[in-house]
Amino acid sequence: HVREADKNDQIEHILGKFKLSKEYLNKVMELMLEEMHKGLDPVTHDKADIKMFPTYVRSLPDGTEKGDILALDLGGTNFRVLLINLDSGDIKVKSKVFLIPQSIMTGSGIQLFDHIAKCVAGFMNAEKLIQNNKEYPLGFTFSFPCHQKGLASAILATWTKGFDCSGVVGNDVVEMLQEAIDRRGDIRVKVLALVNDTVGTLMASAYNDQNTKIGLILGTGSNACYVENLDNVKTWDGDRNDPKQVIINMEWGAFGDNGCINFLRTEYDTEVDKTSLNPSKQIYEKMMSGMYMGEIVRLIILDLWEKELLFVGHRDHSWSTDYRQALYTKGSFYTKYVSEIETDSGVTYRHTKSVLEQMGLDRPTYDDCVIVQYVCKLVSRRAAQLAAAGLAVLLNHINAPNVTIAVDGSLYRFHPKFKKNMEKAMQMLVLPHIRYQIVLSTDGSGIGAALSAITAPGFK
Ligand code: ADP
């Protein structure tokens, strides 16, 4: 048996790299700012990891907007149709979730958009929006990588998340949706804006709080957008009239793809990346978002078990095969477990025990629980600190006296300490004269798409 003190030293040594110093975080900030400049300059844009796409969303809501707007939210297996009623600061939302059958996810693009248009028509019928023959504006949240040509024009770069409809990549998805709607002939709908989920989140929050200048997603993946001064956007090809600003979709998850943050990465990060669907892509995202956090924790626990530093009591027992099986299965440690484990604050470790037992890791000892919780804390705190470094870059760059940051995503929403850890790190990194608050933007993607439509120049 390894002596207790040695054991703790070894664990500390193995996990040491998850503790990020202020110097490391400052270095991350410096590198990210450099990448942002590269992304915004046409000369260096192609080489930039952070693409800094201009979204064509220029006007932010001021809270006086009124009207009924439709919104579509497509980004996974389910998609939602929403009717948003805005009434000078007051928002009412009606929505319905529709399933996209597998056959449509991998069928033709025409079939996909016909299916979507059919769901919109079904929703409008149910909500009695057809009788008055009025034309409804629609905002489309489409969370797939697109090259935008205008507020209502977006060329799909590639499908992700299990979608693979033929004849869409390289085409304008707004046009395809509008054509499908018009083909039906029974509904009057005009697609006025396409946004991604970060922009939706920012816009939804801006309706009630005009200081909102940053939108952040911490869910399956991570991404951010912010309001940038047009003078700084050298890649901008539109007019330079008022408002002299545009929301930039950073696609910040790809930060580090050129290896610049390798000094921070651990062997576990490398392993997560290697076994992922997109090796050597989305390096920053893989260190901090929901799709990967549980997996990082699993790999550490497995390593500690193999080094005889964890679940020691079960080593020679017949249960050890089950332990092996649970720990060796990729994806078996869900990110929601990290949240559950970190809810334990006393000495009973009720949630931690329950999670380990759900995984088939029976009868953990007190020490096992302490160590597993410690691993979760270090991994989630590092994630919060990395997100904080990104936000601090934006706050210092925007350099406005008072900024609201709108956040959405299940990791941020449900992890018990994410916000607190993020704020703690930001206190160290944000310039002292800047005030900021971080708010949860519920239902942001739908409401934000509707607001992007209603503030679009074409809206009457
Ligand atoms: P998306 O980003 O796909 O739009 P979500 O914001 O719901 O959707 O994020 C889903 C991600 O959030 C998943 O990767 C999942 O692991 C993670 N997640 C879900 N529940 C929790 C939780 N309770 N605590 C932490 N992460 C969670």
mmCIF file of N, CA and C in Angstrom, residues 212-295:
data_model
loop_
_atom_site.group_PDB
_atom_site.id
_atom_site.type_symbol
_atom_site.label_atom_id
_atom_site.label_comp_id
_atom_site.label_asym_id
_atom_site.label_seq_id
_atom_site.Cartn_x
_atom_site.Cartn_y
_atom_site.Cartn_z
ATOM 1 N N THR A 212 -26.149 44.949 -22.790
ATOM 2 C CA THR A 212 -25.697 43.625 -23.231
ATOM 3 C C THR A 212 -24.841 43.760 -24.482
ATOM 4 N N LYS A 213 -23.599 43.307 -24.379
ATOM 5 C CA LYS A 213 -22.690 43.425 -25.528
ATOM 6 C C LYS A 213 -21.985 42.113 -25.841
ATOM 7 N N ILE A 214 -22.212 41.096 -24.989
ATOM 8 C CA ILE A 214 -21.535 39.802 -25.197
ATOM 9 C C ILE A 214 -22.564 38.678 -25.032
ATOM 10 N N GLY A 215 -22.508 37.694 -25.930
ATOM 11 C CA GLY A 215 -23.348 36.493 -25.796
ATOM 12 C C GLY A 215 -22.434 35.279 -25.693
ATOM 13 N N LEU A 216 -22.749 34.364 -24.783
ATOM 14 C CA LEU A 216 -21.872 33.206 -24.552
ATOM 15 C C LEU A 216 -22.715 31.940 -24.451
ATOM 16 N N ILE A 217 -22.234 30.871 -25.088
ATOM 17 C CA ILE A 217 -22.882 29.565 -24.952
ATOM 18 C C ILE A 217 -21.921 28.611 -24.264
ATOM 19 N N LEU A 218 -22.400 27.975 -23.207
ATOM 20 C CA LEU A 218 -21.650 26.903 -22.541
ATOM 21 C C LEU A 218 -22.585 25.711 -22.437
ATOM 22 N N GLY A 219 -22.681 24.969 -23.525
ATOM 23 C CA GLY A 219 -23.566 23.798 -23.576
ATOM 24 C C GLY A 219 -22.787 22.616 -24.097
ATOM 25 N N THR A 220 -23.318 21.967 -25.151
ATOM 26 C CA THR A 220 -22.584 20.889 -25.799
ATOM 27 C C THR A 220 -21.210 21.411 -26.208
ATOM 28 N N GLY A 221 -21.216 22.567 -26.845
ATOM 29 C CA GLY A 221 -19.964 23.219 -27.231
ATOM 30 C C GLY A 221 -19.859 24.561 -26.535
ATOM 31 N N SER A 222 -18.902 25.376 -26.990
ATOM 32 C CA SER A 222 -18.809 26.728 -26.456
ATOM 33 C C SER A 222 -18.489 27.698 -27.586
ATOM 34 N N ASN A 223 -19.134 28.850 -27.522
ATOM 35 C CA ASN A 223 -18.905 29.891 -28.522
ATOM 36 C C ASN A 223 -19.319 31.223 -27.917
ATOM 37 N N ALA A 224 -18.826 32.298 -28.505
ATOM 38 C CA ALA A 224 -19.194 33.618 -28.007
ATOM 39 C C ALA A 224 -19.339 34.589 -29.167
ATOM 40 N N CYS A 225 -20.115 35.639 -28.922
ATOM 41 C CA CYS A 225 -20.223 36.726 -29.895
ATOM 42 C C CYS A 225 -20.207 38.034 -29.124
ATOM 43 N N TYR A 226 -19.907 39.124 -29.793
ATOM 44 C CA TYR A 226 -19.901 40.422 -29.108
ATOM 45 C C TYR A 226 -20.135 41.536 -30.127
ATOM 46 N N VAL A 227 -20.456 42.709 -29.603
ATOM 47 C CA VAL A 227 -20.715 43.863 -30.462
ATOM 48 C C VAL A 227 -19.388 44.556 -30.739
ATOM 49 N N GLU A 228 -19.015 44.600 -32.010
ATOM 50 C CA GLU A 228 -17.726 45.176 -32.387
ATOM 51 C C GLU A 228 -17.935 46.458 -33.188
ATOM 52 N N ASN A 229 -17.016 47.394 -33.009
ATOM 53 C CA ASN A 229 -16.981 48.640 -33.742
ATOM 54 C C ASN A 229 -16.581 48.323 -35.199
ATOM 55 N N LEU A 230 -17.345 48.825 -36.176
ATOM 56 C CA LEU A 230 -17.067 48.496 -37.585
ATOM 57 C C LEU A 230 -15.641 48.847 -38.021
ATOM 58 N N ASP A 231 -15.079 49.912 -37.394
ATOM 59 C CA ASP A 231 -13.705 50.302 -37.766
ATOM 60 C C ASP A 231 -12.708 49.169 -37.526
ATOM 61 N N ASN A 232 -13.026 48.308 -36.568
ATOM 62 C CA ASN A 232 -12.100 47.205 -36.254
ATOM 63 C C ASN A 232 -12.307 45.980 -37.132
ATOM 64 N N VAL A 233 -13.403 45.995 -37.933
ATOM 65 C CA VAL A 233 -13.713 44.813 -38.735
ATOM 66 C C VAL A 233 -13.211 45.027 -40.157
ATOM 67 N N LYS A 234 -11.959 44.699 -40.384
ATOM 68 C CA LYS A 234 -11.361 44.949 -41.701
ATOM 69 C C LYS A 234 -11.952 44.016 -42.758
ATOM 70 N N THR A 235 -12.550 42.913 -42.319
ATOM 71 C CA THR A 235 -13.159 41.964 -43.265
ATOM 72 C C THR A 235 -14.562 42.398 -43.690
ATOM 73 N N TRP A 236 -15.070 43.489 -43.118
ATOM 74 C CA TRP A 236 -16.448 43.910 -43.378
ATOM 75 C C TRP A 236 -16.618 44.364 -44.831
ATOM 76 N N ASP A 237 -17.640 43.813 -45.513
ATOM 77 C CA ASP A 237 -17.841 44.201 -46.909
ATOM 78 C C ASP A 237 -19.159 44.946 -47.119
ATOM 79 N N GLY A 238 -19.857 45.257 -46.034
ATOM 80 C CA GLY A 238 -21.130 45.979 -46.163
ATOM 81 C C GLY A 238 -20.926 47.478 -46.047
ATOM 82 N N ASP A 239 -22.023 48.224 -45.900
ATOM 83 C CA ASP A 239 -21.901 49.681 -45.789
ATOM 84 C C ASP A 239 -21.360 50.056 -44.412
ATOM 85 N N ARG A 240 -20.851 51.280 -44.312
ATOM 86 C CA ARG A 240 -20.283 51.714 -43.036
ATOM 87 C C ARG A 240 -21.116 52.830 -42.414
ATOM 88 N N ASN A 241 -22.408 52.840 -42.756
ATOM 89 C CA ASN A 241 -23.322 53.829 -42.174
ATOM 90 C C ASN A 241 -23.656 53.456 -40.731
ATOM 91 N N ASP A 242 -24.458 54.297 -40.079
ATOM 92 C CA ASP A 242 -24.919 53.990 -38.721
ATOM 93 C C ASP A 242 -25.862 52.797 -38.740
ATOM 94 N N PRO A 243 -25.962 51.975 -37.730
ATOM 95 C CA PRO A 243 -25.066 51.971 -36.576
ATOM 96 C C PRO A 243 -23.714 51.373 -36.941
ATOM 97 N N LYS A 244 -22.657 52.071 -36.523
ATOM 98 C CA LYS A 244 -21.306 51.653 -36.934
ATOM 99 C C LYS A 244 -20.820 50.501 -36.064
ATOM 100 N N GLN A 245 -21.577 49.440 -36.060
ATOM 101 C CA GLN A 245 -21.222 48.280 -35.251
ATOM 102 C C GLN A 245 -21.817 47.029 -35.890
ATOM 103 N N VAL A 246 -21.273 45.888 -35.513
ATOM 104 C CA VAL A 246 -21.821 44.633 -35.999
ATOM 105 C C VAL A 246 -21.508 43.560 -34.955
ATOM 106 N N ILE A 247 -22.421 42.589 -34.818
ATOM 107 C CA ILE A 247 -22.124 41.484 -33.905
ATOM 108 C C ILE A 247 -21.177 40.515 -34.617
ATOM 109 N N ILE A 248 -20.097 40.169 -33.930
ATOM 110 C CA ILE A 248 -19.120 39.210 -34.466
ATOM 111 C C ILE A 248 -19.355 37.846 -33.814
ATOM 112 N N ASN A 249 -19.594 36.837 -34.665
ATOM 113 C CA ASN A 249 -19.665 35.462 -34.180
ATOM 114 C C ASN A 249 -18.238 34.926 -34.174
ATOM 115 N N MET A 250 -17.679 34.809 -32.991
ATOM 116 C CA MET A 250 -16.246 34.487 -32.907
ATOM 117 C C MET A 250 -15.902 33.068 -33.355
ATOM 118 N N GLU A 251 -16.803 32.113 -33.121
ATOM 119 C CA GLU A 251 -16.458 30.674 -33.265
ATOM 120 C C GLU A 251 -15.189 30.409 -32.457
ATOM 121 N N TRP A 252 -15.237 30.810 -31.163
ATOM 122 C CA TRP A 252 -14.030 30.768 -30.339
ATOM 123 C C TRP A 252 -13.628 29.368 -29.912
ATOM 124 N N GLY A 253 -14.510 28.393 -30.111
ATOM 125 C CA GLY A 253 -14.175 27.007 -29.753
ATOM 126 C C GLY A 253 -12.929 26.507 -30.454
ATOM 127 N N ALA A 254 -12.620 27.092 -31.612
ATOM 128 C CA ALA A 254 -11.471 26.642 -32.409
ATOM 129 C C ALA A 254 -10.152 27.281 -31.955
ATOM 130 N N PHE A 255 -10.236 28.137 -30.940
ATOM 131 C CA PHE A 255 -8.998 28.738 -30.399
ATOM 132 C C PHE A 255 -8.051 27.605 -29.968
ATOM 133 N N GLY A 256 -6.776 27.723 -30.322
ATOM 134 C CA GLY A 256 -5.814 26.693 -29.914
ATOM 135 C C GLY A 256 -5.609 25.604 -30.953
ATOM 136 N N ASP A 257 -6.376 25.633 -32.049
ATOM 137 C CA ASP A 257 -6.192 24.588 -33.076
ATOM 138 C C ASP A 257 -4.787 24.643 -33.700
ATOM 139 N N ASN A 258 -4.133 25.811 -33.610
ATOM 140 C CA ASN A 258 -2.760 25.926 -34.152
ATOM 141 C C ASN A 258 -1.705 25.519 -33.125
ATOM 142 N N GLY A 259 -2.162 25.028 -31.969
ATOM 143 C CA GLY A 259 -1.208 24.550 -30.963
ATOM 144 C C GLY A 259 -0.796 25.604 -29.947
ATOM 145 N N CYS A 260 -1.335 26.835 -30.066
ATOM 146 C CA CYS A 260 -0.833 27.916 -29.208
ATOM 147 C C CYS A 260 -1.165 27.730 -27.725
ATOM 148 N N ILE A 261 -2.169 26.907 -27.383
ATOM 149 C CA ILE A 261 -2.417 26.705 -25.939
ATOM 150 C C ILE A 261 -2.014 25.295 -25.488
ATOM 151 N N ASN A 262 -1.143 24.677 -26.261
ATOM 152 C CA ASN A 262 -0.672 23.334 -25.875
ATOM 153 C C ASN A 262 0.042 23.329 -24.521
ATOM 154 N N PHE A 263 0.640 24.481 -24.137
ATOM 155 C CA PHE A 263 1.325 24.536 -22.838
ATOM 156 C C PHE A 263 0.374 24.287 -21.672
ATOM 157 N N LEU A 264 -0.947 24.450 -21.919
ATOM 158 C CA LEU A 264 -1.942 24.242 -20.857
ATOM 159 C C LEU A 264 -2.489 22.828 -20.850
ATOM 160 N N ARG A 265 -2.387 22.153 -21.982
ATOM 161 C CA ARG A 265 -3.127 20.894 -22.133
ATOM 162 C C ARG A 265 -2.469 19.748 -21.372
ATOM 163 N N THR A 266 -3.314 18.853 -20.904
ATOM 164 C CA THR A 266 -2.832 17.691 -20.161
ATOM 165 C C THR A 266 -2.919 16.467 -21.071
ATOM 166 N N GLU A 267 -2.370 15.350 -20.612
ATOM 167 C CA GLU A 267 -2.472 14.115 -21.406
ATOM 168 C C GLU A 267 -3.942 13.714 -21.592
ATOM 169 N N TYR A 268 -4.788 14.097 -20.632
ATOM 170 C CA TYR A 268 -6.215 13.743 -20.736
ATOM 171 C C TYR A 268 -6.885 14.542 -21.865
ATOM 172 N N ASP A 269 -6.491 15.810 -21.988
ATOM 173 C CA ASP A 269 -7.037 16.628 -23.081
ATOM 174 C C ASP A 269 -6.629 16.050 -24.432
ATOM 175 N N THR A 270 -5.383 15.614 -24.503
ATOM 176 C CA THR A 270 -4.883 15.045 -25.756
ATOM 177 C C THR A 270 -5.677 13.790 -26.117
ATOM 178 N N GLU A 271 -5.939 12.968 -25.109
ATOM 179 C CA GLU A 271 -6.675 11.728 -25.333
ATOM 180 C C GLU A 271 -8.126 12.006 -25.770
ATOM 181 N N VAL A 272 -8.780 12.951 -25.095
ATOM 182 C CA VAL A 272 -10.157 13.326 -25.461
ATOM 183 C C VAL A 272 -10.197 13.781 -26.915
ATOM 184 N N ASP A 273 -9.206 14.571 -27.291
ATOM 185 C CA ASP A 273 -9.151 15.084 -28.655
ATOM 186 C C ASP A 273 -8.938 13.953 -29.660
ATOM 187 N N LYS A 274 -7.997 13.089 -29.346
ATOM 188 C CA LYS A 274 -7.650 12.002 -30.281
ATOM 189 C C LYS A 274 -8.838 11.102 -30.582
ATOM 190 N N THR A 275 -9.661 10.827 -29.563
ATOM 191 C CA THR A 275 -10.765 9.887 -29.749
ATOM 192 C C THR A 275 -12.063 10.599 -30.160
ATOM 193 N N SER A 276 -11.978 11.918 -30.418
ATOM 194 C CA SER A 276 -13.199 12.659 -30.772
ATOM 195 C C SER A 276 -13.505 12.521 -32.267
ATOM 196 N N LEU A 277 -14.675 13.038 -32.659
ATOM 197 C CA LEU A 277 -15.081 12.990 -34.074
ATOM 198 C C LEU A 277 -14.271 13.954 -34.940
ATOM 199 N N ASN A 278 -13.664 14.968 -34.281
ATOM 200 C CA ASN A 278 -12.937 15.996 -35.039
ATOM 201 C C ASN A 278 -11.573 16.258 -34.418
ATOM 202 N N PRO A 279 -10.649 15.264 -34.511
ATOM 203 C CA PRO A 279 -9.330 15.428 -33.889
ATOM 204 C C PRO A 279 -8.615 16.701 -34.345
ATOM 205 N N SER A 280 -7.895 17.285 -33.422
ATOM 206 C CA SER A 280 -7.147 18.531 -33.550
ATOM 207 C C SER A 280 -7.970 19.760 -33.957
ATOM 208 N N LYS A 281 -9.293 19.638 -33.796
ATOM 209 C CA LYS A 281 -10.174 20.801 -34.024
ATOM 210 C C LYS A 281 -10.878 21.147 -32.699
ATOM 211 N N GLN A 282 -11.235 22.411 -32.548
ATOM 212 C CA GLN A 282 -12.007 22.882 -31.383
ATOM 213 C C GLN A 282 -11.273 22.597 -30.065
ATOM 214 N N ILE A 283 -10.014 22.952 -30.003
ATOM 215 C CA ILE A 283 -9.184 22.625 -28.840
ATOM 216 C C ILE A 283 -9.655 23.338 -27.559
ATOM 217 N N TYR A 284 -9.931 24.627 -27.660
ATOM 218 C CA TYR A 284 -10.391 25.410 -26.484
ATOM 219 C C TYR A 284 -11.734 24.843 -26.008
ATOM 220 N N GLU A 285 -12.642 24.607 -26.956
ATOM 221 C CA GLU A 285 -13.964 24.053 -26.625
ATOM 222 C C GLU A 285 -13.832 22.716 -25.895
ATOM 223 N N LYS A 286 -12.886 21.896 -26.326
ATOM 224 C CA LYS A 286 -12.736 20.563 -25.726
ATOM 225 C C LYS A 286 -12.216 20.630 -24.297
ATOM 226 N N MET A 287 -11.643 21.765 -23.901
ATOM 227 C CA MET A 287 -11.161 21.890 -22.522
ATOM 228 C C MET A 287 -12.241 22.443 -21.607
ATOM 229 N N MET A 288 -13.389 22.842 -22.176
ATOM 230 C CA MET A 288 -14.349 23.499 -21.279
ATOM 231 C C MET A 288 -15.833 23.283 -21.547
ATOM 232 N N SER A 289 -16.224 22.493 -22.536
ATOM 233 C CA SER A 289 -17.673 22.424 -22.759
ATOM 234 C C SER A 289 -18.267 21.082 -22.345
ATOM 235 N N GLY A 290 -19.597 21.033 -22.349
ATOM 236 C CA GLY A 290 -20.341 19.899 -21.814
ATOM 237 C C GLY A 290 -20.076 18.575 -22.508
ATOM 238 N N MET A 291 -19.801 18.633 -23.795
ATOM 239 C CA MET A 291 -19.602 17.392 -24.529
ATOM 240 C C MET A 291 -18.353 16.639 -24.051
ATOM 241 N N TYR A 292 -17.401 17.338 -23.456
ATOM 242 C CA TYR A 292 -16.106 16.727 -23.141
ATOM 243 C C TYR A 292 -15.760 16.669 -21.656
ATOM 244 N N MET A 293 -16.436 17.481 -20.838
ATOM 245 C CA MET A 293 -15.994 17.602 -19.443
ATOM 246 C C MET A 293 -16.059 16.270 -18.687
ATOM 247 N N GLY A 294 -17.166 15.551 -18.853
ATOM 248 C CA GLY A 294 -17.325 14.267 -18.162
ATOM 249 C C GLY A 294 -16.259 13.279 -18.606
ATOM 250 N N GLU A 295 -15.935 13.338 -19.882
ATOM 251 C CA GLU A 295 -14.943 12.416 -20.436
ATOM 252 C C GLU A 295 -13.543 12.712 -19.862
#
